[in-house]
XYZ file of C-alpha atoms in Angstrom:
180
model
C 121.301 17.357 -22.642
C 120.914 18.632 -19.086
C 122.076 22.123 -18.074
C 123.195 22.412 -14.451
C 123.781 25.891 -13.002
C 125.657 26.431 -9.745
C 126.405 29.800 -8.180
C 128.549 30.923 -5.271
C 125.813 33.236 -3.989
C 122.058 33.247 -3.445
C 120.252 34.275 -6.618
C 117.401 33.618 -9.016
C 117.708 33.145 -12.756
C 115.971 34.169 -15.930
C 116.714 31.552 -18.547
C 115.513 32.520 -22.009
C 112.883 34.738 -20.382
C 111.551 32.272 -17.773
C 112.279 32.711 -14.058
C 113.777 29.933 -11.940
C 114.654 29.816 -8.251
C 116.902 26.827 -8.868
C 118.538 25.611 -12.032
C 120.031 22.303 -10.955
C 118.814 20.403 -13.973
C 117.208 21.930 -17.077
C 116.826 20.254 -20.446
C 118.371 21.893 -23.499
C 119.545 20.837 -26.923
C 123.274 20.862 -27.487
C 122.624 23.322 -30.346
C 120.412 25.772 -28.408
C 121.427 29.337 -27.679
C 120.609 29.941 -24.018
C 120.662 33.278 -22.199
C 121.080 33.019 -18.443
C 120.500 36.227 -16.498
C 121.560 36.083 -12.869
C 119.708 38.181 -10.283
C 121.617 38.148 -6.962
C 119.534 38.339 -3.798
C 122.175 40.436 -2.038
C 122.048 44.190 -2.686
C 125.853 44.545 -3.016
C 125.980 42.255 -6.058
C 125.033 43.132 -9.627
C 123.001 41.093 -12.119
C 124.534 39.958 -15.408
C 123.780 37.755 -18.407
C 125.726 34.837 -19.857
C 125.147 33.595 -23.407
C 125.609 29.886 -24.025
C 126.059 28.812 -27.634
C 125.002 25.206 -27.409
C 127.509 23.038 -25.606
C 130.551 25.266 -26.217
C 132.801 25.841 -23.225
C 132.590 29.318 -21.678
C 135.322 30.892 -19.569
C 135.071 34.447 -18.259
C 135.779 36.083 -14.913
C 132.147 35.560 -13.936
C 131.071 32.380 -15.690
C 132.658 29.050 -16.381
C 130.695 26.671 -18.602
C 131.929 23.174 -19.292
C 130.513 20.095 -20.957
C 131.038 17.408 -18.343
C 129.787 14.510 -20.449
C 127.608 14.007 -23.539
C 124.500 14.415 -21.346
C 125.592 17.108 -18.839
C 126.711 20.745 -19.118
C 127.721 22.693 -16.000
C 127.637 26.490 -15.719
C 129.345 27.870 -12.593
C 128.662 31.525 -11.766
C 130.724 33.913 -9.631
C 129.415 37.071 -7.950
C 129.655 40.394 -9.785
C 130.590 43.240 -7.480
C 130.093 46.944 -8.136
C 133.825 47.641 -8.532
C 135.734 44.352 -8.673
C 134.795 41.067 -10.296
C 134.928 37.957 -8.156
C 136.866 34.882 -9.131
C 135.286 31.408 -9.093
C 138.455 29.323 -8.983
C 138.542 26.660 -6.286
C 135.671 28.150 -4.307
C 132.988 25.754 -3.191
C 129.431 27.061 -3.581
C 127.378 27.750 -0.437
C 125.716 24.664 1.024
C 128.221 22.469 -0.796
C 128.704 18.867 0.182
C 131.538 17.252 2.028
C 133.537 16.417 -1.071
C 133.566 20.075 -2.204
C 134.690 21.173 1.250
C 137.425 18.517 1.196
C 138.583 19.734 -2.226
C 138.558 23.395 -1.114
C 140.587 22.595 1.993
C 143.196 20.724 -0.027
C 143.448 23.487 -2.643
C 143.807 26.138 0.061
C 146.683 24.159 1.610
C 144.875 22.965 4.733
C 145.526 19.268 4.125
C 145.332 18.522 7.865
C 141.729 19.714 8.084
C 140.899 17.831 4.883
C 142.510 14.662 6.278
C 140.338 14.970 9.398
C 137.245 14.669 7.163
C 138.208 11.084 6.263
C 137.017 7.993 8.113
C 139.455 6.143 10.367
C 139.529 3.252 7.869
C 140.500 5.512 4.972
C 143.089 7.371 7.074
C 144.627 3.979 7.872
C 145.025 3.290 4.127
C 146.389 6.663 2.933
C 148.501 9.506 4.293
C 148.127 13.269 3.866
C 150.478 13.395 0.874
C 148.511 10.704 -0.965
C 145.297 12.645 -0.356
C 146.828 15.894 -1.649
C 148.374 14.107 -4.656
C 145.015 12.593 -5.615
C 143.552 16.068 -6.202
C 146.722 17.839 -7.385
C 146.077 17.717 -11.142
C 142.537 19.112 -10.816
C 141.494 22.761 -10.623
C 137.740 22.542 -10.008
C 135.125 20.249 -8.606
C 131.479 19.925 -9.624
C 129.173 17.899 -7.407
C 126.386 16.062 -9.209
C 123.668 17.465 -6.970
C 121.171 16.682 -9.727
C 121.388 12.981 -8.834
C 121.924 10.893 -5.716
C 124.818 8.615 -5.026
C 127.742 10.861 -4.057
C 129.017 11.541 -7.562
C 131.172 14.474 -8.616
C 133.369 15.629 -11.480
C 136.994 16.654 -11.076
C 138.042 19.131 -13.760
C 141.640 19.707 -14.841
C 143.218 22.891 -16.228
C 142.365 21.846 -19.804
C 138.671 21.526 -18.990
C 138.601 17.721 -19.063
C 136.143 16.330 -16.532
C 136.383 12.904 -14.867
C 133.464 11.398 -12.992
C 134.188 10.144 -9.455
C 132.138 8.890 -6.536
C 132.517 8.910 -2.781
C 130.866 7.166 0.125
C 130.343 8.133 3.751
C 130.716 6.174 6.962
C 129.557 7.758 10.220
C 129.502 11.203 8.526
C 133.139 10.870 7.347
C 134.337 10.308 3.777
C 135.144 6.600 3.590
C 136.005 6.064 -0.062
C 136.764 8.097 -3.201
C 137.039 6.385 -6.558
C 137.014 7.183 -10.266
C 133.951 5.898 -12.136
C 134.343 3.940 -15.356
């Protein structure tokens, strides 16, 4: 099974004692116990450790771990501040792709800006309400940056993940569809 770690801030990781600059795709057994220590590169953030017990889901204020499919486990990390914990809900990680920005705009209520990210062909097929309704039942997005092809997971409030794909045309999102 592949472990994918995404964070909302620049950091390095110690995973079971080994240092990594990136942790997009690491191999682990679904029965492994994995310790992920996060070392932020910004002096106002604090390091912390998350314990993963195999492929169990994890949900804390700082870490959200979810088994996306039989072969993929995603751990999303939020920043830890000196006084107040951050919250990872509906925040796209830095350097996120277009689909994460689209999702964040819709969840923040800026459907007009999200609609402007669509190609003219797709805007001709759907309206703003249809776009907002498409994402309404989902709480999080996880781009599959470990592979090419514009794939991403939409995750609902129960932790169920559905694989989707999108395509671009002239730098605009031209199609979004659920994968089988």
